[in-house]
Coordinates of C-alpha atoms in Angstrom, one line a residue:
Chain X
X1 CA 13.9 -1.9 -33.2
X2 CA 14.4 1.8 -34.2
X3 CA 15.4 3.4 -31.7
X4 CA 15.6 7.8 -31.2
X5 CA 16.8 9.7 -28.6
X6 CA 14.6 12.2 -26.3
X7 CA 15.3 15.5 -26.4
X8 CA 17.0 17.3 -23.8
X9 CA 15.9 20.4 -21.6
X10 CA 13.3 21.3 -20.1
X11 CA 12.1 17.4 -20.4
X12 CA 15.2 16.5 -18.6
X13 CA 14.0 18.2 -15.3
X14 CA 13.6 15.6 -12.4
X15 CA 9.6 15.3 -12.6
X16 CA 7.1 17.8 -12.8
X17 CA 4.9 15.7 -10.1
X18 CA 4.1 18.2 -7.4
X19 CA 2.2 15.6 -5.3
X20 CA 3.3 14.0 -2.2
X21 CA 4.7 10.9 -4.4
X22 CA 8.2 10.4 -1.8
X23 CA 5.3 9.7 1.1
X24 CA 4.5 6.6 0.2
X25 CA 8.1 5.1 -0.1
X26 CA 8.9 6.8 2.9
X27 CA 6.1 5.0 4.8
X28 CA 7.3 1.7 3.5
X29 CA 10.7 2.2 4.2
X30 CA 9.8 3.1 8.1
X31 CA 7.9 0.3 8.5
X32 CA 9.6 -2.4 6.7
X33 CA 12.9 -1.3 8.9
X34 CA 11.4 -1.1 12.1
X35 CA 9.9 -5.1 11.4
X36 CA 13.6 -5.9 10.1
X37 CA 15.2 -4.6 13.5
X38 CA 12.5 -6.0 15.7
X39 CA 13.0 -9.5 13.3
X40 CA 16.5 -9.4 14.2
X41 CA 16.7 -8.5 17.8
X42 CA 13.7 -11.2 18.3
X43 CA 15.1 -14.0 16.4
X44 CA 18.4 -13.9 17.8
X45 CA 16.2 -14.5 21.4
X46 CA 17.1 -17.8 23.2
X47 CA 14.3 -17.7 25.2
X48 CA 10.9 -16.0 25.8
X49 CA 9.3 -16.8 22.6
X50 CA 7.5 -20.0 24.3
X51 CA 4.6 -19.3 26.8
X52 CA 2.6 -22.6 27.0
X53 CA 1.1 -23.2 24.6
X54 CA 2.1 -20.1 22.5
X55 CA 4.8 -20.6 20.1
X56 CA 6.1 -17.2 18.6
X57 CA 5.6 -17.8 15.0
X58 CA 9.3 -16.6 14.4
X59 CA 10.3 -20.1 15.9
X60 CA 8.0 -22.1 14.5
X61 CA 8.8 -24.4 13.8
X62 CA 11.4 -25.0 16.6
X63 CA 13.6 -27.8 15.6
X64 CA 16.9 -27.4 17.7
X65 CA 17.6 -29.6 20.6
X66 CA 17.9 -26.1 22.5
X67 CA 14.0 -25.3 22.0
X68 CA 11.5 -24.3 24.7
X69 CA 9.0 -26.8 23.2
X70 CA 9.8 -29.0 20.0
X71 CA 7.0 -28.7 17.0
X72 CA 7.9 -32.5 15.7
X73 CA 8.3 -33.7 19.5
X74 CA 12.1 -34.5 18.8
X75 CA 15.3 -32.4 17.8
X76 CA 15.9 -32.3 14.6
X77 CA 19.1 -30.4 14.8
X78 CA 21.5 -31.8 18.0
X79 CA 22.7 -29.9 21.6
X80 CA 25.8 -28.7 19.5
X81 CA 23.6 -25.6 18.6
X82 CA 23.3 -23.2 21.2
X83 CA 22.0 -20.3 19.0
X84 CA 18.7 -18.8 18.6
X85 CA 16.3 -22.0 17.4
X86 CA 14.8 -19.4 15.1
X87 CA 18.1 -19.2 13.2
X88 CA 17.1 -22.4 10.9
X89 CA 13.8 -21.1 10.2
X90 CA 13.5 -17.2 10.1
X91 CA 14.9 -17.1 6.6
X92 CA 12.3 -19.6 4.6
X93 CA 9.4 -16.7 5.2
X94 CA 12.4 -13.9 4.6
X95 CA 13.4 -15.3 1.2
X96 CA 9.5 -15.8 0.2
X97 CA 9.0 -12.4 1.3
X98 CA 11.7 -11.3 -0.3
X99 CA 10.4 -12.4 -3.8
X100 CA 7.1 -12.1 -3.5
X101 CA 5.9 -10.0 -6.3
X102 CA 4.2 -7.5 -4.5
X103 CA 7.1 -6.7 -2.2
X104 CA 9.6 -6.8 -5.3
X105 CA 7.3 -3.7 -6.1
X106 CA 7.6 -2.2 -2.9
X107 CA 11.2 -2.5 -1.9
X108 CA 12.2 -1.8 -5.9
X109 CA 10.6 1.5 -4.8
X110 CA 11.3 2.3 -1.6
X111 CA 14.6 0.7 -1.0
X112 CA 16.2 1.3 -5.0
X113 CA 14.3 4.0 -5.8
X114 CA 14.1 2.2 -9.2
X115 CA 11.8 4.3 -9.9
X116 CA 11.1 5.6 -6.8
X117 CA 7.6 6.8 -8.0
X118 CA 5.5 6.4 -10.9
X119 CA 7.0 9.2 -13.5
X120 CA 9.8 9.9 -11.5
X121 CA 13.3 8.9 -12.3
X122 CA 15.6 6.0 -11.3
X123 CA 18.1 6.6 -9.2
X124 CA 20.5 4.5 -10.7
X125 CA 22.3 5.3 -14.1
X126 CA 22.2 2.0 -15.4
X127 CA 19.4 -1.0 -15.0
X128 CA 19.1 -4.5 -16.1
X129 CA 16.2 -5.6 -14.0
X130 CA 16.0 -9.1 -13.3
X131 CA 18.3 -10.1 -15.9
X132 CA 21.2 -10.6 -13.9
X133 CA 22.6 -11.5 -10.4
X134 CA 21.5 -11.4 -7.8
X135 CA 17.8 -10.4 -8.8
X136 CA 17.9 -13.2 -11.4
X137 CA 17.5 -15.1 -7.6
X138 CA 14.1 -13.6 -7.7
X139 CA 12.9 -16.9 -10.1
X140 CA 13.4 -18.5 -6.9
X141 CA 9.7 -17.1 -5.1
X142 CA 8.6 -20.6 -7.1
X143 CA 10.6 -22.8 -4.5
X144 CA 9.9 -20.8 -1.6
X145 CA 6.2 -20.7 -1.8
X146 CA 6.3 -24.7 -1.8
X147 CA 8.3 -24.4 1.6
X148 CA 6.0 -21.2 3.0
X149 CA 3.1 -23.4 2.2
X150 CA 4.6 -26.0 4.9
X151 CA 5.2 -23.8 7.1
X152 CA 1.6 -22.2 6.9
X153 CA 0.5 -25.8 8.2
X154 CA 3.3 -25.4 10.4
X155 CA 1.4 -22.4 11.7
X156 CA -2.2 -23.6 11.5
X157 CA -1.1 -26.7 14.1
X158 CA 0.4 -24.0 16.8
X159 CA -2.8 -22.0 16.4
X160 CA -4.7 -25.0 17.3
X161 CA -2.2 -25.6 20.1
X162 CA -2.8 -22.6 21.2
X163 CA -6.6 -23.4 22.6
X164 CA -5.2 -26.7 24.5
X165 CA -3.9 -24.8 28.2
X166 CA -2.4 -27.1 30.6
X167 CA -5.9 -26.7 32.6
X168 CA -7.6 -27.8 29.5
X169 CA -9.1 -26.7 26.2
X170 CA -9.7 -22.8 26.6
X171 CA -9.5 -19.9 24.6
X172 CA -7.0 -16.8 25.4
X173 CA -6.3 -13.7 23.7
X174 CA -3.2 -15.2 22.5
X175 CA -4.9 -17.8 20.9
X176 CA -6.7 -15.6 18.9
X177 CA -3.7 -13.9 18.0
X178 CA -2.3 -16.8 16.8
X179 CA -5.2 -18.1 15.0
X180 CA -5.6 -14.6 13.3
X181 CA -1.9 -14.8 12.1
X182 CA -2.2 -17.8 11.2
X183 CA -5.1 -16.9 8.8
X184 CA -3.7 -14.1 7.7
X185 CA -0.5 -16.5 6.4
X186 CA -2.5 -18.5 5.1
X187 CA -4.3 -16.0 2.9
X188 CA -0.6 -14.4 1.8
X189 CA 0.4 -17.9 1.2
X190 CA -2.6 -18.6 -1.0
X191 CA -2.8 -15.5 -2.9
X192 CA 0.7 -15.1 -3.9
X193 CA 1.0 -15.1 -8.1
X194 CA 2.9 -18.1 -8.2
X195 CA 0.2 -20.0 -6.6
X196 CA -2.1 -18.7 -8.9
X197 CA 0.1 -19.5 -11.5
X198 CA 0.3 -23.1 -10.4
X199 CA -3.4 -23.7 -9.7
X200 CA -4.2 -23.1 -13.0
X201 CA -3.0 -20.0 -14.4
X202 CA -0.1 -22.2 -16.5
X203 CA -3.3 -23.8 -18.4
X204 CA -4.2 -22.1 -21.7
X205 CA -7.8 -23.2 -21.7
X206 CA -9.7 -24.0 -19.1
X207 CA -12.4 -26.0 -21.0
X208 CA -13.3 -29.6 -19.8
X209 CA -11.3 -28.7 -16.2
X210 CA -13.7 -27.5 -13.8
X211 CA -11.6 -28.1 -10.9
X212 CA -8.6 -26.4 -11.9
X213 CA -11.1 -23.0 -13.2
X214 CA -12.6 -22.7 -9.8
X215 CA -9.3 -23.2 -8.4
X216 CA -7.4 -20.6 -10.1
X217 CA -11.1 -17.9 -10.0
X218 CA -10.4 -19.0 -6.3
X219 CA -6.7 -17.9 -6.1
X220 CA -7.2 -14.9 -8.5
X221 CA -9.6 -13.2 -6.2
X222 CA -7.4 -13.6 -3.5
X223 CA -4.4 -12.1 -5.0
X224 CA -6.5 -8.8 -5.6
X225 CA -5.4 -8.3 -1.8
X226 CA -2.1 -9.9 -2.1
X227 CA -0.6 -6.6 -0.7
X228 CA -2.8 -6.3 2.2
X229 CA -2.7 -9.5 3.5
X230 CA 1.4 -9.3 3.2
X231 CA 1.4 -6.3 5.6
X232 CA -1.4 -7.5 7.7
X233 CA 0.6 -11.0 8.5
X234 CA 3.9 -9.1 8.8
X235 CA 2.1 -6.9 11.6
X236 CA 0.1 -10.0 13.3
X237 CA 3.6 -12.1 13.3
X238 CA 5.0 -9.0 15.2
X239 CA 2.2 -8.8 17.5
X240 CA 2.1 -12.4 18.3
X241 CA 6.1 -12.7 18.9
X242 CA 5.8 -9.3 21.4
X243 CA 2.1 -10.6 22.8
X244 CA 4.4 -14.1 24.1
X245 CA 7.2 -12.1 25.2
X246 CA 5.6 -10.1 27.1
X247 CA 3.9 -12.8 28.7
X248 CA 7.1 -14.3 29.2
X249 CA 8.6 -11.7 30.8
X250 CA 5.6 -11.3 33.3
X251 CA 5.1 -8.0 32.0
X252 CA 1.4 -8.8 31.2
X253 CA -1.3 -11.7 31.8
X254 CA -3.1 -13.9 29.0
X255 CA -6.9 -13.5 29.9
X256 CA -8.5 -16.8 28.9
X257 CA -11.0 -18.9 29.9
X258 CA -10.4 -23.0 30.3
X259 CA -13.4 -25.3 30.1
X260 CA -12.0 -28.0 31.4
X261 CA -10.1 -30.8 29.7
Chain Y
X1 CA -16.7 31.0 -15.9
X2 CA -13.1 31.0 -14.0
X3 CA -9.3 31.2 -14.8
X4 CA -6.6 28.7 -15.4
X5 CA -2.9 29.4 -15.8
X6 CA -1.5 26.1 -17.9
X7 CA 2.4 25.8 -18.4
X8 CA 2.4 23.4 -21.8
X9 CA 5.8 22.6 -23.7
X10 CA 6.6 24.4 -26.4
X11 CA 9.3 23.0 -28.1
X12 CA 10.8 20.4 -31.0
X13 CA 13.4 17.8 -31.0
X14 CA 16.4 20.4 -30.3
X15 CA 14.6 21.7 -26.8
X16 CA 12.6 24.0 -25.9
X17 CA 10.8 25.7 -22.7
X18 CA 7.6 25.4 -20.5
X19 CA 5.2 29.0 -21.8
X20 CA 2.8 29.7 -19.4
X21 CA -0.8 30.7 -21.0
X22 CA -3.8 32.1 -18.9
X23 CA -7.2 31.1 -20.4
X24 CA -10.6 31.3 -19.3
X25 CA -12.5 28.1 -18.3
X26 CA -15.8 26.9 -18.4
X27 CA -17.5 24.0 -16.3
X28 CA -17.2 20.5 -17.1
X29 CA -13.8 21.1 -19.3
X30 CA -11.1 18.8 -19.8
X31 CA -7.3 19.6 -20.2
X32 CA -7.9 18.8 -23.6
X33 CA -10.6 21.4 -23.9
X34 CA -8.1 23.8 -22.4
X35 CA -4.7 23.3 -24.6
X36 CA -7.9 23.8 -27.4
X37 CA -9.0 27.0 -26.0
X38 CA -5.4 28.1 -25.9
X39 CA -4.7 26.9 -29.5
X40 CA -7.6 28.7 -30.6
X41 CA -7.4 31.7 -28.5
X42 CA -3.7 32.2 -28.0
X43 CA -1.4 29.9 -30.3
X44 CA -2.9 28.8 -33.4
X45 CA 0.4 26.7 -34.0
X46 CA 0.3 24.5 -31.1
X47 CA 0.6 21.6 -32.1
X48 CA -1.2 18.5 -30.3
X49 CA -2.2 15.2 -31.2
X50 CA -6.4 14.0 -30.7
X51 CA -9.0 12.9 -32.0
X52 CA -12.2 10.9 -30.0
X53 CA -12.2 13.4 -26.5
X54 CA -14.0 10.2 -25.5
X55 CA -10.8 7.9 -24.2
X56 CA -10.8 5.4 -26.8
X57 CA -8.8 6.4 -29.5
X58 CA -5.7 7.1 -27.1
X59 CA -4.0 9.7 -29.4
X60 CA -4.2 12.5 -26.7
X61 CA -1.5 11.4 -24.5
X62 CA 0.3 13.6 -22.7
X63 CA 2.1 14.5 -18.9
X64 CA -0.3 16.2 -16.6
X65 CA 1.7 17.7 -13.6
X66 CA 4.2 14.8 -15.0
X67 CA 1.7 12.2 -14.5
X68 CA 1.0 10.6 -17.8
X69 CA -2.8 11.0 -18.2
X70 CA -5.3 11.0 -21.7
X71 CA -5.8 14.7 -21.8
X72 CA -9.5 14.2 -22.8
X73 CA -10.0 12.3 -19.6
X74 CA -8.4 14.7 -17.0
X75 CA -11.2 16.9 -15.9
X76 CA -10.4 20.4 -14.7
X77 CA -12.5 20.1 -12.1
X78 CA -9.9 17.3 -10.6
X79 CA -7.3 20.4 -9.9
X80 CA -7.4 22.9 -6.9
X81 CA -9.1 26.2 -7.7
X82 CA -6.1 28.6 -9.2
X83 CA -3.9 25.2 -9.3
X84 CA -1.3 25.9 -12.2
X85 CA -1.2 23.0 -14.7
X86 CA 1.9 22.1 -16.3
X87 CA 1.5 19.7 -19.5
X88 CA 4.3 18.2 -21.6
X89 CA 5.2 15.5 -23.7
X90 CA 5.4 12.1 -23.1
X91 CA 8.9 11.7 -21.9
X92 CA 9.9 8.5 -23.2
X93 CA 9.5 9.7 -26.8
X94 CA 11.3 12.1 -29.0
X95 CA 9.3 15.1 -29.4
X96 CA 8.2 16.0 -32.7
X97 CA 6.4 19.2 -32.0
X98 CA 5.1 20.7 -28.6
X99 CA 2.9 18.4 -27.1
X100 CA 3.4 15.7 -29.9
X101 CA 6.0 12.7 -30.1
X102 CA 7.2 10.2 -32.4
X103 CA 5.7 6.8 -30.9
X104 CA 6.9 5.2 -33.5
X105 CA 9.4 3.3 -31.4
X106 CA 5.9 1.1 -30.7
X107 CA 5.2 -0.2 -33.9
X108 CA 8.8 -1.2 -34.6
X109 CA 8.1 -3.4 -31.3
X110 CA 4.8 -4.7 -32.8
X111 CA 6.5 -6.0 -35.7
X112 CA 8.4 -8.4 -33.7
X113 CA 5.8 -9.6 -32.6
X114 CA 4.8 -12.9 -34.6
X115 CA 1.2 -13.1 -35.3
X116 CA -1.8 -15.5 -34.7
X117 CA -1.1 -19.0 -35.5
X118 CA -4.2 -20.9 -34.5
X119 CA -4.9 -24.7 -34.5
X120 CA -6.0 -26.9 -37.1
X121 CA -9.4 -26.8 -37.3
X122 CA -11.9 -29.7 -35.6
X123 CA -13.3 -32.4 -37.4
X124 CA -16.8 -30.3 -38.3
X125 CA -14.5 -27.4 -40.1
X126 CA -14.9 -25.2 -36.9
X127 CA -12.3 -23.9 -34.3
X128 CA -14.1 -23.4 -30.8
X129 CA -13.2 -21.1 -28.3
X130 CA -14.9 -21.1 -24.8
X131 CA -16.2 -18.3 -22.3
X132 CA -13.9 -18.6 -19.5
X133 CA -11.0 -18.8 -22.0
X134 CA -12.9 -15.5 -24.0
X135 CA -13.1 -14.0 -20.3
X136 CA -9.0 -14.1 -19.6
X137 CA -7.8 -12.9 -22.7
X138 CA -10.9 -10.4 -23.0
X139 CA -8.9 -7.5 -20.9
X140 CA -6.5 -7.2 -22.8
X141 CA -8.2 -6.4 -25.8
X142 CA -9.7 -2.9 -24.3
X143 CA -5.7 -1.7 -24.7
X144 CA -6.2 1.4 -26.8
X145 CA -2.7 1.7 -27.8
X146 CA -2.6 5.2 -25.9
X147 CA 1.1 4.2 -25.0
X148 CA 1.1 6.0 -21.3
X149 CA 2.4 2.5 -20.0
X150 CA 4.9 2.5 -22.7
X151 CA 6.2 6.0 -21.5
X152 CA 5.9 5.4 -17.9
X153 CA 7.7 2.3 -17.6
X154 CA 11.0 3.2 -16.4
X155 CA 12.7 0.7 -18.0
X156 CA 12.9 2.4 -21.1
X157 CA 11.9 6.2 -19.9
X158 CA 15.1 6.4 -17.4
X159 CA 17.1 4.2 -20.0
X160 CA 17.1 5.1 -23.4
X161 CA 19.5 1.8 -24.2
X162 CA 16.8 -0.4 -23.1
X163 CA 14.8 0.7 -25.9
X164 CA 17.1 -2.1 -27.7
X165 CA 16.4 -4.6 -26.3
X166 CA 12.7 -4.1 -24.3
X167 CA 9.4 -4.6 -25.7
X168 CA 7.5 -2.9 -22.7
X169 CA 4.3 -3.4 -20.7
X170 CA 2.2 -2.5 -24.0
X171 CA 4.0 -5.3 -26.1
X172 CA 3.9 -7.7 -23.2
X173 CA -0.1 -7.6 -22.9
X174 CA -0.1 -8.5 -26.6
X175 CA 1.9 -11.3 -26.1
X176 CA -0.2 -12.5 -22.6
X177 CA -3.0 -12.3 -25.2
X178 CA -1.4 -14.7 -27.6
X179 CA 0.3 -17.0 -25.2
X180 CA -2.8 -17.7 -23.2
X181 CA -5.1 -18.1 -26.3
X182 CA -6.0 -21.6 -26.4
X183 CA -6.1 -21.5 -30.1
X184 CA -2.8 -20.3 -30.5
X185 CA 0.2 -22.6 -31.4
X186 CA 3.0 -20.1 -31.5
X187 CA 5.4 -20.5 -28.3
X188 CA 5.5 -17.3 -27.0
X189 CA 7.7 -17.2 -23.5
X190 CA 11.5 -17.8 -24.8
X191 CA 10.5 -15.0 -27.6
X192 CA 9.0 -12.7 -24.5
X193 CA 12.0 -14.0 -22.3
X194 CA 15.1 -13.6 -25.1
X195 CA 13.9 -11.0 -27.4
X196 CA 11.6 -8.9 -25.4
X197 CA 13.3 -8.8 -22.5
X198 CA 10.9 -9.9 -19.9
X199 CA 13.0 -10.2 -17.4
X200 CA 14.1 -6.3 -17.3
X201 CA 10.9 -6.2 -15.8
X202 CA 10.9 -5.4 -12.0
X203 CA 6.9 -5.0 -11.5
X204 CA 6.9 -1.9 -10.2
X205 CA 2.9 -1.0 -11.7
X206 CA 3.6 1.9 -13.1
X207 CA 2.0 0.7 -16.1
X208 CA -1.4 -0.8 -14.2
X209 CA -1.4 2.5 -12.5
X210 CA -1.5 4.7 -15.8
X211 CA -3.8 2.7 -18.0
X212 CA -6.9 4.3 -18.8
X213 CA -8.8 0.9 -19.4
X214 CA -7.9 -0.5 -16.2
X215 CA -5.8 -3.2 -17.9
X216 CA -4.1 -5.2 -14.7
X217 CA -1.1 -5.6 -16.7
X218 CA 1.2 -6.6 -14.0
X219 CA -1.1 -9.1 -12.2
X220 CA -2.4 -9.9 -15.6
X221 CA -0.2 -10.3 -17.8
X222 CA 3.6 -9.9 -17.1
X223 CA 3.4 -11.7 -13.7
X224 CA 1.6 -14.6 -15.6
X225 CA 4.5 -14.6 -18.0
X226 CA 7.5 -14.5 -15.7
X227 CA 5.5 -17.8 -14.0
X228 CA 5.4 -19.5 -17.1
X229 CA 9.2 -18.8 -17.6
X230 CA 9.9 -20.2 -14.4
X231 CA 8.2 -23.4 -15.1
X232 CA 10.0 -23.4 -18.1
X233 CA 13.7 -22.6 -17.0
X234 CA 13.7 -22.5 -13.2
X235 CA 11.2 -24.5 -11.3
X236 CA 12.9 -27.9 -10.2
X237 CA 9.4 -30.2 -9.5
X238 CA 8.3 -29.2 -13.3
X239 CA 11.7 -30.1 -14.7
X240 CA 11.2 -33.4 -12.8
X241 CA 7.6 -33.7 -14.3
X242 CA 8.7 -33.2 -17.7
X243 CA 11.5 -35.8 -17.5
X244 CA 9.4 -37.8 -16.3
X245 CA 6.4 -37.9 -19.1
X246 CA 9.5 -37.8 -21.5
X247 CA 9.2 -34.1 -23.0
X248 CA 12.5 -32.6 -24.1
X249 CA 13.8 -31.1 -20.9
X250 CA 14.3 -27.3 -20.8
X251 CA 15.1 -27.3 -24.6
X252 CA 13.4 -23.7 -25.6
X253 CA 11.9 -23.6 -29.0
X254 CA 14.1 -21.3 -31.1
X255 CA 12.9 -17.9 -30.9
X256 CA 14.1 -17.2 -34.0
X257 CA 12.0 -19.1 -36.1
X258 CA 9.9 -17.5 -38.5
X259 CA 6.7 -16.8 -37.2
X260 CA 3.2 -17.6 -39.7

């Protein structure tokens, strides 16, 4: 490929954008921090994340002998761990967070400022992308999203927990807390490109497949709002986690009515 | 009738300087209909590239207030009353004169490019192609070739040694367009992966956010083609597939072989 240098000079300046384009970056980075500290003071908790029969999605599921409440009904890792339970499972929704498309976009920005805005300049001298470790990892987001699809259903069961009360079947505003979140998973899950690329999208024509067609329509309209449902489930798993705690810590009460078992 | 006060590069490929020129404005205009009204009125030897003022032909790109923008499609009206309006080149490009550059850093791209190879033909002499295959690949024929996503992907705009060895968002439509032709026999990801450098990528949108046709070119295209690398080279369960209906197991195609 040919190749010719720019010119240098006045085209060399920084940008010429005069619009608010750091606010947006900015915002991210706030936001994105504040969920990372909370993540990290929460899921290093060893108790308070269980207020029957609300699981805090961070735990879920909980799997160490050491859990409030068990998700498979037995331990699968022994008493010798006396950690947070969230530990072993916290990082399966971090890595497919992590890799997700639409966050690589966001934190590429915010976080590398590479480019920080559209138009306006890297902050790095030199860039090689994905080409090379570690974001060469970022081929990964293909294994995570089978294991975040797991741990949607993981997260569909607790919601349905979360409407059996020791009294009986009821709702509570924690319930629908949890059932929202776990929608909202549910549609990041299912709207993420590499499921669309898998239902589908790997097919070059879609004659004489009807199935997989309205599968992948299904999946691309979804991942239009691929974005909002990521910060909309990262919000509602923060909500649900504080809502429990705070039950847990008596600070508030879960109003709910029981009908009876 | 009001006032504008435009700062437009003046310059060639050894520098040059922003020159502010005041002109007056009439409704309706365009930045193109400005830089016009100051080539006519005030600098006969500007020197700027157009030709349709209608958004199709894409020759009149260009960086308004350093967003890259079709200067026939920026209405004046979208700026702040006594708003100064700088316009330069596109950066990624080396400037010929003022307000045009040498894109020809595209069609060297283009050439790499190998062409069309479609499928022998059915048993009535015909080949078919169906709707909902026309529909996917349809989007990316509305690229104009205006280049905007070519100069704001930073990839190459911040890295002028990428130019080497990156196609760019443009290049990488035209192969979504290929690879996801049902007629086409060509394998197109190792050459997209090896040769056009996919994987410098980093999906930032600049490019969907710039093109004038609405192209999704991230969602659409690029993403698409990273996914079909990663069932090629990375994904274990299609490795396991493929070993298991007996295709050659991760053995790319060469991407060097001549293309027909």
């Amino acid at each position: 490929m040919a190749v010719a240098a720019t010119i240098s000079g006045v085209r060399e300046r920084p940008t010429e954008r005069r619009d608010a384009w750091w606010a947006a970056p900015l915002t991210v980075v706030v936001a994105f921090t504040a969920f990372v500290v909370y993540a990290a003071w929460a899921g290093t908790r060893t108790a308070g994340y269980y207020y029957e029969p609300y699981l805090s999605p961070f735990f879920s599921p909980c799997i160490a002998a050491n859990c409030e409440v068990l998700t498979f009904g037995a331990p699968i890792i022994g008493p010798w761990f006396t950690l947070a339970p969230a530990m072993w499972i916290v990082g399966f929704p971090l890595v497919f967070r992590a890799t997700c498309y639409y966050f690589r976009r966001t934190y590429y920005r915010s976080y590398f400022l590479a480019p920080p805005a559209c138009a306006v300049p890297d902050a790095r001298g030199s860039y090689s992308g994905e080409t090379r470790f570690p974001f060469i990892l970022q081929n990964i987001h293909r294994y995570t999203w089978y294991v975040a699809v797991a741990i949607f259903f993981v997260l569909a069961w607790d919601a349905l927990l979360s409407f059996r009360f020791p009294g009986g079947w009821g709702i509570g505003l924690g319930s629908l807390i949890l059932t929202a979140e776990a929608v909202f998973i549910g549609l990041y899950t299912f709207s993420c490109h590499s499921c669309r690329a898998l239902c589908g999208g790997w097919l070059d024509s879609f004659h004489g497949r009807p199935l997989w067609y309205r599968l992948w329509m299904a999946v691309s309209r979804l991942n239009v709002r691929h974005g909002t449902y990521f910060w909309i489930s990262l919000t509602l798993v923060v909500v649900a986690d504080g809502y429990i705690r705070l039950l847990s810590y008596g600070v508030i009460a879960d109003p709910r009515i029981v009908f009876g078992p | 009738m009001g006032s504008v006060t435009m700062r437009i590069f003046r310059g060639d490929a050894t520098g040059g300087e922003l020159v502010p020129y005041t002109v007056e404005t009439d409704p309706g205009m365009v930045v193109l209909d400005v830089v016009h009204r100051v080539q006519a009125t005030r600098q006969p030897d500007l020197a700027v590239r157009w030709n349709c003022k209608a958004g199709k032909c894409g020759s009149c790109g260009a960086e308004v207030n350093g967003r890259p923008r079709l200067m026939c499609m920026t209405r004046m009206d979208t700026f702040a009353p006594g708003e100064e309006i700088t316009v330069t080149p596109l950066k990624t490009f080396p400037v010929i004169r003022d307000l045009v550059t040498d894109v020809s850093f595209n069609y060297e791209v283009a050439k790499t490019i190998p062409a069309f190879r479609p499928k022998a033909p059915e048993a009535d002499g015909t080949r078919r192609m169906y709707q909902q295959d026309v529909d996917r690949v349809q989007e990316f024929h509305k690229c104009i070739e205006c280049f905007l996503c070519q100069d704001v992907c930073h990839v190459i705009r911040d890295h002028e040694e990428n130019k080497k060895a990156f196609a760019g968002p443009r290049y990488f439509v035209r192969i979504a367009a290929l690879e996801m032709h049902p007629l086409d026999t060509n394998d197109r990801i190792e050459l997209a992966r090896l040769k056009h450098g996919l994987g410098f990528c980093n999906i930032t949108k600049c490019c969907t956010e710039v093109c004038p046709e609405g192209i999704h070119i991230t969602d659409n295209a690029i993403i698409p083609l990273k996914e079909r690398a990663v069932t090629r080279m990375y994904d274990p369960i299609a490795w396991a597939l493929r070993r298991v209906r007996g295709e050659p197991a991760g053995t790319p195609p060469d991407p060097d072989r001549p293309a027909t």
